[in-house]
Amino acid sequence: MTSATVLASEFNPIVPKGDELVIGTIAFLIIFTIFWKKLLPNIKKTLDERTDAIEGGMKRAEEAQAAAAALQEEYQRNLTEARHEAAKITQHAREQGSEIVAQLRGEGQEQRDNLVASGRAQLDADAAATRAALKGDLGTLAVQLASKIVGESLEDEARQRGTVDRFLAELEAKADAQASQSTAKAGA
């Protein structure tokens, strides 16, 4: 064995010396105890807090999602109710509008009928006044003509009225007889 071989056999880097092995083991146990007593509980506590925070956040998110779904459902329900209410209001307004239109038509018809009736009454009154005026004028003209034909004065007013009334009565009787004959012919 040469000196290099002896040296190589004495110094093996893989096999530690006895005192280094004891010091290394003691140091390892001290560090392991410190890790076990101090650091491991803190690490476990931090991990537990993170786990709790994540799980709690998920639970809160689920609760918030459920609350949002409930709010959305309530919103949809309120929206549906509002639409139904709007439809009812619109229908009620249409019905009222129809009633008002019918009422106004009735009032307009009534006013039209009143105007027509008053117009007819006015026309009848005007016709009667015109007949009376024409009767008087006709009577005067007839008396003047008869005076000229007969040659005597018919200026006496009482006589004049009697003559004119008789003449007009005869004319009306002839007109009535002709109207009844034409009605009878039309009916047959």
C-alpha positions as YAML, in Angstrom:
chain: A
units: angstrom
residues:
- id: 1
  name: MET
  ca: [0.00, 0.00, 0.00]
- id: 2
  name: THR
  ca: [1.38, 3.11, -0.97]
- id: 3
  name: SER
  ca: [0.96, 6.35, 0.73]
- id: 4
  name: ALA
  ca: [-1.69, 7.45, -1.71]
- id: 5
  name: THR
  ca: [-3.68, 4.35, -0.98]
- id: 6
  name: VAL
  ca: [-3.39, 4.84, 2.76]
- id: 7
  name: LEU
  ca: [-4.39, 8.42, 2.39]
- id: 8
  name: ALA
  ca: [-7.30, 7.46, 0.22]
- id: 9
  name: SER
  ca: [-8.46, 4.84, 2.70]
- id: 10
  name: GLU
  ca: [-8.22, 7.26, 5.61]
- id: 11
  name: PHE
  ca: [-10.09, 10.10, 3.85]
- id: 12
  name: ASN
  ca: [-13.37, 8.86, 2.46]
- id: 13
  name: PRO
  ca: [-15.74, 11.73, 1.68]
- id: 14
  name: ILE
  ca: [-18.77, 9.51, 1.78]
- id: 15
  name: VAL
  ca: [-18.25, 8.18, 5.28]
- id: 16
  name: PRO
  ca: [-18.22, 10.98, 7.86]
- id: 17
  name: LYS
  ca: [-16.02, 10.97, 10.90]
- id: 18
  name: GLY
  ca: [-17.62, 9.94, 14.18]
- id: 19
  name: ASP
  ca: [-17.53, 13.33, 15.87]
- id: 20
  name: GLU
  ca: [-18.97, 15.04, 12.77]
- id: 21
  name: LEU
  ca: [-21.70, 12.45, 12.68]
- id: 22
  name: VAL
  ca: [-22.67, 13.17, 16.30]
- id: 23
  name: ILE
  ca: [-22.56, 16.98, 15.84]
- id: 24
  name: GLY
  ca: [-24.54, 16.71, 12.57]
- id: 25
  name: THR
  ca: [-27.17, 14.52, 14.21]
- id: 26
  name: ILE
  ca: [-27.54, 16.91, 17.20]
- id: 27
  name: ALA
  ca: [-27.75, 19.92, 14.87]
- id: 28
  name: PHE
  ca: [-30.35, 18.11, 12.74]
- id: 29
  name: LEU
  ca: [-32.45, 17.27, 15.82]
- id: 30
  name: ILE
  ca: [-32.27, 20.88, 17.07]
- id: 31
  name: ILE
  ca: [-33.31, 22.28, 13.68]
- id: 32
  name: PHE
  ca: [-36.00, 19.60, 13.30]
- id: 33
  name: THR
  ca: [-37.36, 20.42, 16.80]
- id: 34
  name: ILE
  ca: [-37.43, 24.15, 16.00]
- id: 35
  name: PHE
  ca: [-39.24, 23.42, 12.74]
- id: 36
  name: TRP
  ca: [-41.61, 21.05, 14.50]
- id: 37
  name: LYS
  ca: [-42.43, 23.39, 17.42]
- id: 38
  name: LYS
  ca: [-42.29, 26.84, 15.83]
- id: 39
  name: LEU
  ca: [-42.49, 26.82, 12.08]
- id: 40
  name: LEU
  ca: [-44.76, 23.86, 11.39]
- id: 41
  name: PRO
  ca: [-47.69, 25.19, 13.53]
- id: 42
  name: ASN
  ca: [-47.35, 28.63, 11.84]
- id: 43
  name: ILE
  ca: [-47.29, 27.02, 8.41]
- id: 44
  name: LYS
  ca: [-50.26, 24.83, 9.31]
- id: 45
  name: LYS
  ca: [-52.12, 27.85, 10.73]
- id: 46
  name: THR
  ca: [-51.46, 29.85, 7.55]
- id: 47
  name: LEU
  ca: [-52.57, 26.95, 5.36]
- id: 48
  name: ASP
  ca: [-55.72, 26.50, 7.47]
- id: 49
  name: GLU
  ca: [-56.49, 30.23, 7.20]
- id: 50
  name: ARG
  ca: [-56.03, 30.15, 3.43]
- id: 51
  name: THR
  ca: [-58.19, 27.04, 3.14]
- id: 52
  name: ASP
  ca: [-60.86, 28.68, 5.31]
- id: 53
  name: ALA
  ca: [-60.65, 31.88, 3.31]
- id: 54
  name: ILE
  ca: [-60.98, 30.01, 0.02]
- id: 55
  name: GLU
  ca: [-63.82, 27.80, 1.24]
- id: 56
  name: GLY
  ca: [-65.53, 30.76, 2.97]
- id: 57
  name: GLY
  ca: [-65.12, 32.84, -0.17]
- id: 58
  name: MET
  ca: [-66.71, 30.06, -2.19]
- id: 59
  name: LYS
  ca: [-69.57, 29.82, 0.28]
- id: 60
  name: ARG
  ca: [-70.04, 33.59, 0.25]
- id: 61
  name: ALA
  ca: [-69.93, 33.54, -3.54]
- id: 62
  name: GLU
  ca: [-72.57, 30.80, -3.61]
- id: 63
  name: GLU
  ca: [-74.72, 32.77, -1.14]
- id: 64
  name: ALA
  ca: [-74.28, 35.94, -3.18]
- id: 65
  name: GLN
  ca: [-75.16, 34.03, -6.35]
- id: 66
  name: ALA
  ca: [-78.28, 32.60, -4.66]
- id: 67
  name: ALA
  ca: [-79.25, 36.10, -3.45]
- id: 68
  name: ALA
  ca: [-78.69, 37.48, -6.96]
- id: 69
  name: ALA
  ca: [-80.86, 34.71, -8.41]
- id: 70
  name: ALA
  ca: [-83.59, 35.50, -5.86]
- id: 71
  name: LEU
  ca: [-83.39, 39.21, -6.71]
- id: 72
  name: GLN
  ca: [-83.55, 38.44, -10.41]
- id: 73
  name: GLU
  ca: [-86.60, 36.24, -9.86]
- id: 74
  name: GLU
  ca: [-88.26, 38.97, -7.81]
- id: 75
  name: TYR
  ca: [-87.39, 41.52, -10.50]
- id: 76
  name: GLN
  ca: [-88.92, 39.29, -13.17]
- id: 77
  name: ARG
  ca: [-92.03, 38.82, -11.04]
- id: 78
  name: ASN
  ca: [-92.34, 42.57, -10.46]
- id: 79
  name: LEU
  ca: [-91.76, 43.22, -14.15]
- id: 80
  name: THR
  ca: [-94.49, 40.73, -15.06]
- id: 81
  name: GLU
  ca: [-96.87, 42.32, -12.55]
- id: 82
  name: ALA
  ca: [-96.05, 45.77, -13.92]
- id: 83
  name: ARG
  ca: [-96.77, 44.58, -17.46]
- id: 84
  name: HIS
  ca: [-100.09, 43.12, -16.36]
- id: 85
  name: GLU
  ca: [-100.95, 46.34, -14.55]
- id: 86
  name: ALA
  ca: [-100.00, 48.39, -17.60]
- id: 87
  name: ALA
  ca: [-102.19, 46.16, -19.78]
- id: 88
  name: LYS
  ca: [-105.09, 46.62, -17.34]
- id: 89
  name: ILE
  ca: [-104.61, 50.39, -17.33]
- id: 90
  name: THR
  ca: [-104.43, 50.47, -21.12]
- id: 91
  name: GLN
  ca: [-107.59, 48.35, -21.42]
- id: 92
  name: HIS
  ca: [-109.38, 50.54, -18.88]
- id: 93
  name: ALA
  ca: [-108.32, 53.66, -20.79]
- id: 94
  name: ARG
  ca: [-109.61, 52.14, -24.04]
- id: 95
  name: GLU
  ca: [-112.92, 51.30, -22.41]
- id: 96
  name: GLN
  ca: [-113.23, 54.81, -20.99]
- id: 97
  name: GLY
  ca: [-112.31, 56.26, -24.37]
- id: 98
  name: SER
  ca: [-114.99, 54.15, -26.05]
- id: 99
  name: GLU
  ca: [-117.54, 55.24, -23.45]
- id: 100
  name: ILE
  ca: [-116.59, 58.90, -23.91]
- id: 101
  name: VAL
  ca: [-116.79, 58.58, -27.69]
- id: 102
  name: ALA
  ca: [-120.21, 56.92, -27.43]
- id: 103
  name: GLN
  ca: [-121.38, 59.57, -25.00]
- id: 104
  name: LEU
  ca: [-120.14, 62.39, -27.23]
- id: 105
  name: ARG
  ca: [-121.77, 60.77, -30.26]
- id: 106
  name: GLY
  ca: [-125.04, 60.56, -28.35]
- id: 107
  name: GLU
  ca: [-124.76, 64.20, -27.30]
- id: 108
  name: GLY
  ca: [-123.88, 65.21, -30.86]
- id: 109
  name: GLN
  ca: [-126.86, 63.25, -32.22]
- id: 110
  name: GLU
  ca: [-129.10, 64.90, -29.65]
- id: 111
  name: GLN
  ca: [-127.78, 68.36, -30.53]
- id: 112
  name: ARG
  ca: [-128.22, 67.61, -34.23]
- id: 113
  name: ASP
  ca: [-131.79, 66.45, -33.63]
- id: 114
  name: ASN
  ca: [-132.49, 69.59, -31.57]
- id: 115
  name: LEU
  ca: [-131.02, 71.80, -34.30]
- id: 116
  name: VAL
  ca: [-133.04, 70.03, -36.99]
- id: 117
  name: ALA
  ca: [-136.22, 70.29, -34.90]
- id: 118
  name: SER
  ca: [-135.66, 73.97, -34.16]
- id: 119
  name: GLY
  ca: [-134.82, 74.59, -37.83]
- id: 120
  name: ARG
  ca: [-138.03, 72.85, -38.89]
- id: 121
  name: ALA
  ca: [-140.00, 74.80, -36.33]
- id: 122
  name: GLN
  ca: [-138.42, 78.02, -37.59]
- id: 123
  name: LEU
  ca: [-139.16, 77.04, -41.20]
- id: 124
  name: ASP
  ca: [-142.78, 76.22, -40.29]
- id: 125
  name: ALA
  ca: [-143.12, 79.56, -38.48]
- id: 126
  name: ASP
  ca: [-141.55, 81.41, -41.41]
- id: 127
  name: ALA
  ca: [-143.82, 79.56, -43.86]
- id: 128
  name: ALA
  ca: [-146.89, 80.42, -41.76]
- id: 129
  name: ALA
  ca: [-145.81, 84.07, -41.58]
- id: 130
  name: THR
  ca: [-145.16, 84.09, -45.32]
- id: 131
  name: ARG
  ca: [-148.57, 82.49, -46.00]
- id: 132
  name: ALA
  ca: [-150.27, 85.04, -43.78]
- id: 133
  name: ALA
  ca: [-148.46, 87.90, -45.51]
- id: 134
  name: LEU
  ca: [-149.23, 86.48, -48.96]
- id: 135
  name: LYS
  ca: [-152.84, 85.85, -47.97]
- id: 136
  name: GLY
  ca: [-153.21, 89.49, -46.99]
- id: 137
  name: ASP
  ca: [-151.50, 90.68, -50.17]
- id: 138
  name: LEU
  ca: [-153.48, 88.23, -52.30]
- id: 139
  name: GLY
  ca: [-156.67, 89.39, -50.66]
- id: 140
  name: THR
  ca: [-155.87, 93.04, -51.40]
- id: 141
  name: LEU
  ca: [-154.93, 92.30, -54.98]
- id: 142
  name: ALA
  ca: [-158.01, 90.08, -55.47]
- id: 143
  name: VAL
  ca: [-160.31, 92.82, -54.11]
- id: 144
  name: GLN
  ca: [-158.72, 95.43, -56.36]
- id: 145
  name: LEU
  ca: [-159.05, 93.12, -59.36]
- id: 146
  name: ALA
  ca: [-162.63, 92.20, -58.46]
- id: 147
  name: SER
  ca: [-163.45, 95.91, -58.02]
- id: 148
  name: LYS
  ca: [-162.17, 96.61, -61.48]
- id: 149
  name: ILE
  ca: [-164.06, 93.65, -62.96]
- id: 150
  name: VAL
  ca: [-167.32, 94.16, -61.11]
- id: 151
  name: GLY
  ca: [-167.13, 97.89, -61.33]
- id: 152
  name: GLU
  ca: [-168.23, 98.57, -57.81]
- id: 153
  name: SER
  ca: [-166.17, 99.34, -54.79]
- id: 154
  name: LEU
  ca: [-165.31, 96.47, -52.57]
- id: 155
  name: GLU
  ca: [-163.36, 98.62, -50.21]
- id: 156
  name: ASP
  ca: [-165.37, 97.64, -47.21]
- id: 157
  name: GLU
  ca: [-162.87, 95.69, -45.13]
- id: 158
  name: ALA
  ca: [-165.34, 93.25, -43.60]
- id: 159
  name: ARG
  ca: [-166.66, 92.39, -46.99]
- id: 160
  name: GLN
  ca: [-163.20, 92.13, -48.37]
- id: 161
  name: ARG
  ca: [-162.11, 89.68, -45.67]
- id: 162
  name: GLY
  ca: [-165.16, 87.52, -46.09]
- id: 163
  name: THR
  ca: [-164.67, 87.33, -49.84]
- id: 164
  name: VAL
  ca: [-160.98, 86.55, -49.58]
- id: 165
  name: ASP
  ca: [-161.52, 83.93, -46.89]
- id: 166
  name: ARG
  ca: [-164.20, 82.22, -48.91]
- id: 167
  name: PHE
  ca: [-162.01, 82.24, -52.01]
- id: 168
  name: LEU
  ca: [-159.04, 80.83, -50.16]
- id: 169
  name: ALA
  ca: [-161.15, 78.17, -48.45]
- id: 170
  name: GLU
  ca: [-162.42, 77.06, -51.85]
- id: 171
  name: LEU
  ca: [-158.83, 76.90, -53.16]
- id: 172
  name: GLU
  ca: [-157.66, 74.85, -50.17]
- id: 173
  name: ALA
  ca: [-160.61, 72.47, -50.51]
- id: 174
  name: LYS
  ca: [-159.81, 71.94, -54.19]
- id: 175
  name: ALA
  ca: [-156.11, 71.34, -53.36]
- id: 176
  name: ASP
  ca: [-157.03, 68.84, -50.63]
- id: 177
  name: ALA
  ca: [-159.42, 66.99, -52.96]
- id: 178
  name: GLN
  ca: [-156.74, 66.76, -55.64]
- id: 179
  name: ALA
  ca: [-154.16, 65.51, -53.11]
- id: 180
  name: SER
  ca: [-156.50, 62.80, -51.81]
- id: 181
  name: GLN
  ca: [-157.36, 61.69, -55.37]
- id: 182
  name: SER
  ca: [-153.67, 61.43, -56.31]
- id: 183
  name: THR
  ca: [-152.97, 59.50, -53.06]
- id: 184
  name: ALA
  ca: [-155.84, 57.11, -53.81]
- id: 185
  name: LYS
  ca: [-154.57, 56.56, -57.36]
- id: 186
  name: ALA
  ca: [-151.04, 55.94, -56.09]
- id: 187
  name: GLY
  ca: [-152.31, 53.46, -53.45]
- id: 188
  name: ALA
  ca: [-154.45, 51.51, -55.98]
...
